Amino acid sequence: MSEAFTKSMARNIFYGGAFFFLLLFLALTFDTINALPKLDNRAALESPVGPQIAKGKHLWEVNNCIGCHTLLGEGAYFAPELGNVYKRYGSNLDAVKGRIKGLISLPAEGIPMRRMPRFKFTDEEIAALAEFLKYASEINTSGWPPNDQG
Amino acid sequence: MQYQSQKVAIPYFVGAIVLFVAQILFGLIMGLQYVMGDFLFPEIPFNVARMVHTNALIVWLLMGFMGAAYYLVPEEAETELHSPFLAKLMFWVFFAAAGLTVAGYLLVPYSTLADITGNELLPTMGREFLEQPTITKIGIVVVALAFLYNLGMTILRGRKTAINLVLMIGLVGLAVLFLFSFYNPTNLVLDKFFWWWVVHLWVEGVWELILGSILAFVLIKVTGVDREIIEKWLYIIIAMAFISGIIGTGHHFFWIGTPEYWQWWGSIFSALEPIPFFMMTIFAFSMVKQRRRNHPNRVATLWALGASVMAFLGAGVWGFMHTLSPVNYYTHGSQLTAAHGHMAFYGAYVMIVLTIISYAMPLLRGRTAANSERQQTLEIWSFWLMTIAMTLITLFLTAAGILQVWLQRVLDSPLPFMAAQDQLTVFYWMREFAGVMFLIGLLLYIASFFVGDKEPEASVKTIA
Ligand code: HEM
Ligand code: HEM
Ligand SMILES: [Fe+2]
């Protein structure tokens, strides 16, 4: 680098740049937070099934579903995307519940495929998970994923 | 080594390497589960192996950063560390917390772990990379505070250099951003939005400051180039990192329920993110070219150069590949993401930690400048084995990713996820073999600490 460009100039670019872009980022964040109510399907959270969705999200977390699956494209790449699984199963809650129930009651031995753990869920818990997945599928994701296979 | 208290770095470096081994073993387990689905089922499900793999990675990198800081801050500040005792104590707290957490992952179902650690009181678990029980997270915050206090007091008392200052800004930023891991609303979009404030703003923000300052420190040492020149480079690199990387966070806000304008902001600014990584490559090579001396620790120089190249390839090139929103629409959450994640983490952060260990460990163990000829030869072998293995892993995952996207997202009648995966088996096998090669490299790396450590130091003449 040329001599005319000094260390203190470089330092000032760092502080100035960091400060300016941090402020811009905070402004965009603020705007995003304001825009979210139209996009993030919070109507569902505020509806009568809201508590069930919250319970579903909690179950989702304490069973670490994200350790195998993606949700809206984020997570692990070992098992199918679940952000749109509700749509994949014809927007039918019972179909989603039945699918989960089927997967977790497969025998432990003798199926040489990628496996979902044999979670011990009650029917209420499966219903809560399904409601959570339905809620996720109704978030406005700007048209992602490209098709129902996720 | 000029100050006795720099020695507290030793346990951090050793602890880091122990966890590194665990990380790779669990990577191999997952790699096998990718092709033999019921391998170790139901004892170690994939998600559990993944938590061990990624959390061990993050924790050992943090330990490496801490060891680096304990080594270089006193030397830069020209004074002893404020409290070596606190540093040692915090190492054991950190290491015990990491060990207990891994044991918890492996010994009880995750939901039981959530119960017994009181996740109910402040639910933070079950999100990617932030799977640690809430009490572990609190432990991390305590360790980080004690660490920052210790370094802060040292710096206040001593010489203030740009390297120390930049490192401190990076470390404080790391700790502050980690606090967002305690925010976990039911609203999935808000949850994801702020989750990225930890994950993205770490690796493409404040960690780049840590990376830059460690690189600058080692380059001053091994090349003898004037500090003014090196620090000027450091400032301009980190300036570009923040200018591009902060708004660049937007490349994660394309499809998660956030406004569509992020497709513009995110694409444009993240497209600039390779610049600081490219500058690091130019920086490292031109400093070595302008060197005022030949340092007998040639393998440390090799790691520094290697880190600058691999970080540019993994973060810069592989990051750019999928960062524009029209591309990311197809590649989001595919094996291409994993390809990029592997090479970027390895090139930027694994390699910089191995750089500082390579430079500092000989001195900490009583050498005057470098390890013996034999140790260095072995370490150079491990450098190439690990680096080539990681390159292969990245290439195989890239091939798998392209095919996956094609089969599952582009075709007119797309295949279901599991059917598409079946077509990728051959790439996953090759990834697993490359993983074994990586493990061999890692074992050689560890061997280089012991084989030939009684032999005399390499000197500049013997390396010619
Ligand atoms: C130092 C070397 C390594 C680093 C830095 C590393 C880093 C990572 C990271 C960051 C992730 C999360 C990826 C993401 O979410 O996109 C991951 C996942 C993974 N890694 Fe590694 N890894 C390393 C070595 C290995 C090896 C040797 C193997 C096996 C051969 C391996 C196999 C895996 C697998 C199978 C996953 C899970 C991918 C998925 O979610 O489906 N890794 N690793
Ligand atoms: C050393 C620096 C970097 C590291 C360690 C890193 C690591 C990662 C990891 C682990 C992920 C996966 C996150 C997840 O599991 O969801 C990821 C995603 C991503 N990274 Fe990086 N990255 C780095 C730099 C970059 C740069 C410079 C760019 C752009 C030029 C970039 C672009 C992306 C994009 C677009 C994604 C999202 C992929 C998707 O949609 O699935 N990264 N990165
Ligand atoms: Fe990012």
Coordinates of N, CA, C and O and ligand atoms in Angstrom, one line a residue, chain A residues 66-70 74-79 114, chain B residues 20 23-34 46 49-50 53-54 57-58 60-61 128-129 195-196 322 333-347 349-351 354 386 389-390 393 397 417 421 428-439 442, ligand 1:
Chain A
I66 N -34.3 -29.8 14.7 CA -33.5 -29.0 13.8 C -32.2 -29.7 13.5 O -31.4 -29.4 12.6
G67 N -31.8 -30.7 14.4 CA -30.6 -31.5 14.2 C -30.6 -32.4 13.1 O -29.5 -33.0 12.8
C68 N -31.7 -32.7 12.5 CA -31.8 -33.5 11.3 C -32.5 -32.8 10.1 O -32.2 -33.0 8.9
H69 N -33.5 -31.9 10.4 CA -34.3 -31.3 9.4 C -33.9 -29.8 9.2 O -33.4 -29.2 10.1
T70 N -34.3 -29.3 8.1 CA -34.3 -27.8 7.9 C -35.7 -27.3 8.2 O -36.7 -28.1 8.0
E74 N -33.2 -23.7 7.1 CA -32.1 -23.6 8.0 C -32.1 -24.8 9.0 O -33.2 -25.1 9.5
G75 N -31.0 -25.3 9.2 CA -30.9 -26.5 10.1 C -29.9 -27.5 9.6 O -28.8 -27.2 9.1
A76 N -30.3 -28.8 9.6 CA -29.5 -29.9 9.1 C -30.0 -30.4 7.8 O -31.2 -30.2 7.6
Y77 N -29.2 -31.1 7.1 CA -29.5 -31.4 5.7 C -29.7 -32.9 5.5 O -29.6 -33.5 4.4
F78 N -30.0 -33.6 6.7 CA -30.1 -35.0 6.7 C -31.5 -35.6 6.4 O -31.7 -36.7 6.0
A79 N -32.5 -34.7 6.6 CA -33.9 -35.2 6.5 C -34.7 -34.1 5.9 O -34.2 -32.9 5.8
R114 N -32.1 -44.0 6.8 CA -32.0 -42.9 7.7 C -33.3 -42.9 8.6 O -34.4 -43.0 8.1
Chain B
F20 N -11.1 -30.9 19.4 CA -11.0 -31.0 17.9 C -11.1 -32.5 17.5 O -11.8 -32.8 16.6
Q23 N -14.6 -33.6 17.8 CA -15.4 -33.1 16.7 C -15.2 -33.9 15.5 O -16.2 -34.3 14.8
I24 N -14.0 -34.3 15.1 CA -13.8 -35.0 13.9 C -14.4 -36.5 14.0 O -15.0 -37.0 13.1
L25 N -14.2 -37.1 15.2 CA -14.8 -38.4 15.3 C -16.3 -38.4 15.1 O -16.8 -39.3 14.4
F26 N -17.0 -37.4 15.7 CA -18.4 -37.4 15.5 C -18.8 -37.0 14.0 O -19.8 -37.3 13.5
G27 N -17.9 -36.2 13.4 CA -18.1 -35.9 12.0 C -18.1 -37.2 11.2 O -19.0 -37.4 10.3
L28 N -17.2 -38.1 11.5 CA -17.1 -39.4 10.8 C -18.3 -40.2 11.1 O -18.8 -40.9 10.2
I29 N -18.8 -40.2 12.3 CA -20.0 -41.0 12.6 C -21.2 -40.5 11.7 O -21.9 -41.3 11.1
M30 N -21.3 -39.2 11.7 CA -22.4 -38.6 10.8 C -22.2 -39.0 9.4 O -23.2 -39.2 8.6
G31 N -21.0 -38.9 8.9 CA -20.7 -39.2 7.5 C -21.1 -40.6 7.2 O -21.7 -40.8 6.1
L32 N -20.9 -41.5 8.2 CA -21.3 -42.9 7.9 C -22.9 -43.0 8.0 O -23.5 -43.7 7.2
Q33 N -23.5 -42.2 8.9 CA -25.0 -42.3 9.0 C -25.6 -41.8 7.7 O -26.7 -42.2 7.3
Y34 N -24.9 -40.9 7.0 CA -25.4 -40.4 5.7 C -25.6 -41.5 4.7 O -26.4 -41.5 3.8
F46 N -28.5 -39.2 14.6 CA -27.7 -38.2 13.8 C -27.7 -36.8 14.5 O -26.6 -36.2 14.6
A49 N -25.1 -36.6 17.2 CA -23.7 -36.5 16.7 C -23.5 -35.2 16.2 O -22.4 -34.6 16.3
R50 N -24.5 -34.6 15.5 CA -24.3 -33.3 14.9 C -24.0 -32.2 16.0 O -23.2 -31.3 15.8
H53 N -20.6 -32.6 17.2 CA -19.6 -32.1 16.1 C -19.6 -30.5 16.1 O -18.5 -30.0 16.1
T54 N -20.7 -29.9 16.0 CA -20.7 -28.4 15.8 C -20.4 -27.7 17.1 O -19.7 -26.7 17.1
L57 N -16.8 -28.0 17.8 CA -16.1 -27.1 17.0 C -16.1 -25.7 17.5 O -15.0 -25.0 17.7
I58 N -17.3 -25.2 17.9 CA -17.4 -23.8 18.3 C -16.6 -23.6 19.6 O -15.8 -22.6 19.8
W60 N -14.1 -25.4 20.8 CA -12.6 -25.4 20.7 C -12.0 -24.2 20.0 O -10.9 -23.8 20.3
L61 N -12.8 -23.7 19.1 CA -12.4 -22.4 18.4 C -12.3 -21.3 19.5 O -11.4 -20.5 19.5
E128 N -30.2 -24.4 16.1 CA -28.9 -24.9 15.5 C -27.7 -24.1 16.0 O -27.8 -22.8 16.1
F129 N -26.7 -24.8 16.4 CA -25.4 -24.2 17.0 C -25.6 -23.7 18.4 O -24.7 -23.5 19.1
W195 N -31.4 -14.9 15.7 CA -30.4 -16.0 15.7 C -29.2 -15.7 14.8 O -28.1 -16.0 15.2
W196 N -29.5 -15.1 13.7 CA -28.4 -14.8 12.8 C -27.5 -13.7 13.3 O -26.4 -13.5 12.9
H322 N -23.2 -18.9 -3.6 CA -24.7 -19.0 -3.3 C -25.3 -17.8 -2.6 O -26.3 -17.9 -2.0
G333 N -30.2 -24.1 2.0 CA -30.4 -25.3 2.9 C -30.1 -26.6 2.2 O -30.8 -27.6 2.4
S334 N -29.1 -26.6 1.3 CA -28.8 -27.8 0.5 C -27.4 -28.2 0.9 O -26.7 -27.6 1.8
Q335 N -26.9 -29.3 0.3 CA -25.5 -29.7 0.6 C -24.5 -28.7 0.2 O -23.3 -28.7 0.7
L336 N -24.9 -27.7 -0.6 CA -23.9 -26.6 -1.0 C -23.7 -25.8 0.2 O -22.6 -25.3 0.4
T337 N -24.7 -25.6 1.1 CA -24.5 -24.9 2.3 C -23.5 -25.6 3.2 O -22.6 -24.9 3.8
A338 N -23.6 -26.9 3.3 CA -22.6 -27.6 4.1 C -21.2 -27.6 3.5 O -20.2 -27.4 4.2
A339 N -21.1 -27.6 2.2 CA -19.8 -27.5 1.5 C -19.1 -26.2 1.9 O -18.0 -26.2 2.4
H340 N -19.9 -25.1 1.8 CA -19.3 -23.8 2.2 C -19.0 -23.7 3.6 O -17.9 -23.2 4.0
G341 N -19.9 -24.2 4.5 CA -19.7 -24.1 5.9 C -18.4 -24.8 6.3 O -17.7 -24.3 7.2
H342 N -18.2 -26.0 5.7 CA -17.0 -26.7 6.1 C -15.7 -26.0 5.7 O -14.8 -25.8 6.5
M343 N -15.6 -25.6 4.5 CA -14.3 -25.0 4.1 C -14.1 -23.6 4.7 O -13.0 -23.2 5.1
A344 N -15.2 -22.9 4.9 CA -15.1 -21.5 5.5 C -14.6 -21.7 7.0 O -13.7 -21.0 7.4
F345 N -15.3 -22.5 7.7 CA -14.8 -22.7 9.1 C -13.4 -23.2 9.2 O -12.6 -22.7 10.0
Y346 N -13.1 -24.2 8.4 CA -11.8 -24.7 8.4 C -10.7 -23.7 8.0 O -9.8 -23.4 8.7
G347 N -11.0 -23.0 6.8 CA -10.0 -22.1 6.3 C -9.7 -20.9 7.2 O -8.6 -20.5 7.5
Y349 N -11.1 -20.2 10.6 CA -11.0 -20.2 12.0 C -10.2 -21.4 12.5 O -9.4 -21.3 13.4
V350 N -10.4 -22.6 12.0 CA -9.5 -23.7 12.4 C -8.1 -23.4 12.1 O -7.2 -23.5 12.9
M351 N -7.8 -22.9 10.8 CA -6.4 -22.7 10.5 C -5.8 -21.6 11.2 O -4.6 -21.6 11.5
L354 N -4.8 -23.0 14.5 CA -3.6 -23.8 14.3 C -2.4 -23.0 14.0 O -1.3 -23.4 14.4
M386 N -4.7 -32.5 6.1 CA -5.9 -31.9 6.5 C -6.5 -31.0 5.5 O -7.7 -30.9 5.2
A389 N -7.7 -32.9 2.4 CA -8.9 -33.6 2.8 C -10.1 -32.7 2.9 O -11.2 -33.0 2.4
M390 N -9.9 -31.5 3.5 CA -11.0 -30.6 3.6 C -11.4 -30.1 2.2 O -12.6 -29.9 1.9
I393 N -13.5 -32.8 0.8 CA -14.8 -32.8 1.4 C -15.7 -31.8 0.7 O -16.9 -32.0 0.4
L397 N -19.1 -32.5 -1.5 CA -20.4 -31.9 -1.1 C -20.9 -30.9 -2.1 O -22.1 -30.8 -2.3
F417 N -37.3 -35.4 -1.3 CA -36.0 -35.3 -0.6 C -35.3 -36.6 -0.5 O -34.1 -36.7 -0.9
Q421 N -31.8 -37.9 -2.2 CA -30.6 -38.3 -1.4 C -30.0 -39.7 -1.9 O -28.8 -39.8 -1.9
Y428 N -21.4 -39.1 -1.0 CA -21.3 -39.2 0.5 C -20.2 -40.2 0.9 O -19.5 -40.0 1.9
W429 N -20.1 -41.3 0.2 CA -19.0 -42.2 0.5 C -17.7 -41.6 0.3 O -16.8 -41.7 1.1
M430 N -17.5 -40.8 -0.8 CA -16.2 -40.2 -1.1 C -15.9 -39.1 0.0 O -14.8 -39.0 0.5
R431 N -17.0 -38.4 0.5 CA -16.8 -37.5 1.6 C -16.3 -38.2 2.8 O -15.4 -37.8 3.5
E432 N -16.9 -39.4 3.1 CA -16.4 -40.2 4.2 C -14.9 -40.6 4.1 O -14.2 -40.5 5.1
F433 N -14.5 -41.0 2.9 CA -13.1 -41.4 2.8 C -12.2 -40.1 3.0 O -11.2 -40.2 3.6
A434 N -12.6 -39.0 2.4 CA -11.9 -37.8 2.7 C -11.8 -37.5 4.2 O -10.8 -37.0 4.7
G435 N -12.9 -37.8 4.9 CA -12.9 -37.5 6.3 C -11.9 -38.4 7.0 O -11.3 -37.9 8.0
V436 N -11.7 -39.6 6.6 CA -10.7 -40.5 7.2 C -9.3 -39.9 7.0 O -8.5 -39.9 7.8
M437 N -9.1 -39.4 5.8 CA -7.9 -38.7 5.5 C -7.6 -37.6 6.4 O -6.5 -37.3 6.9
F438 N -8.7 -36.8 6.7 CA -8.6 -35.7 7.6 C -8.2 -36.2 8.9 O -7.3 -35.6 9.6
L439 N -8.8 -37.3 9.4 CA -8.4 -37.8 10.7 C -7.0 -38.2 10.8 O -6.3 -37.9 11.8
L442 N -5.0 -35.2 11.2 CA -5.1 -34.7 12.6 C -4.2 -35.5 13.6 O -3.5 -35.0 14.4
Ligands
HEM1 C1 -12.1 -29.2 10.8 C2 -12.9 -29.8 10.1 C3 -14.4 -29.7 10.1 C4 -15.1 -28.5 10.3 C5 -14.6 -27.1 10.5 C6 -16.5 -28.9 10.2 C7 -17.5 -28.0 10.4 C8 -18.9 -28.3 10.3 C9 -20.0 -27.3 10.3 C10 -19.8 -25.8 10.5 C11 -21.1 -28.0 10.2 C12 -22.5 -27.4 10.1 C13 -22.8 -27.2 8.7 C14 -24.0 -26.4 8.3 O1 -24.9 -26.2 9.1 O2 -24.0 -25.9 7.1 C15 -20.8 -29.4 10.0 C16 -21.7 -30.4 9.8 C17 -21.4 -31.6 9.4 N1 -20.1 -32.1 9.3 FE1 -18.4 -31.2 9.7 N2 -16.6 -30.2 10.0 C18 -15.3 -30.7 9.9 C19 -15.0 -32.0 9.6 C20 -15.9 -33.0 9.2 C21 -15.6 -34.3 8.8 C22 -14.1 -34.9 8.8 C23 -16.7 -34.9 8.5 C24 -17.0 -36.3 8.1 C25 -16.4 -37.0 7.2 C26 -17.8 -34.0 8.8 C27 -19.1 -34.3 8.6 C28 -20.2 -33.4 8.8 C29 -21.6 -33.8 8.6 C30 -22.1 -35.1 8.1 C31 -22.3 -32.6 9.0 C32 -23.8 -32.5 9.0 C33 -24.3 -31.9 7.8 C34 -25.8 -31.9 7.8 O3 -26.4 -31.1 8.5 O4 -26.5 -32.7 7.2 N3 -17.3 -32.8 9.2 N4 -19.4 -29.5 10.1

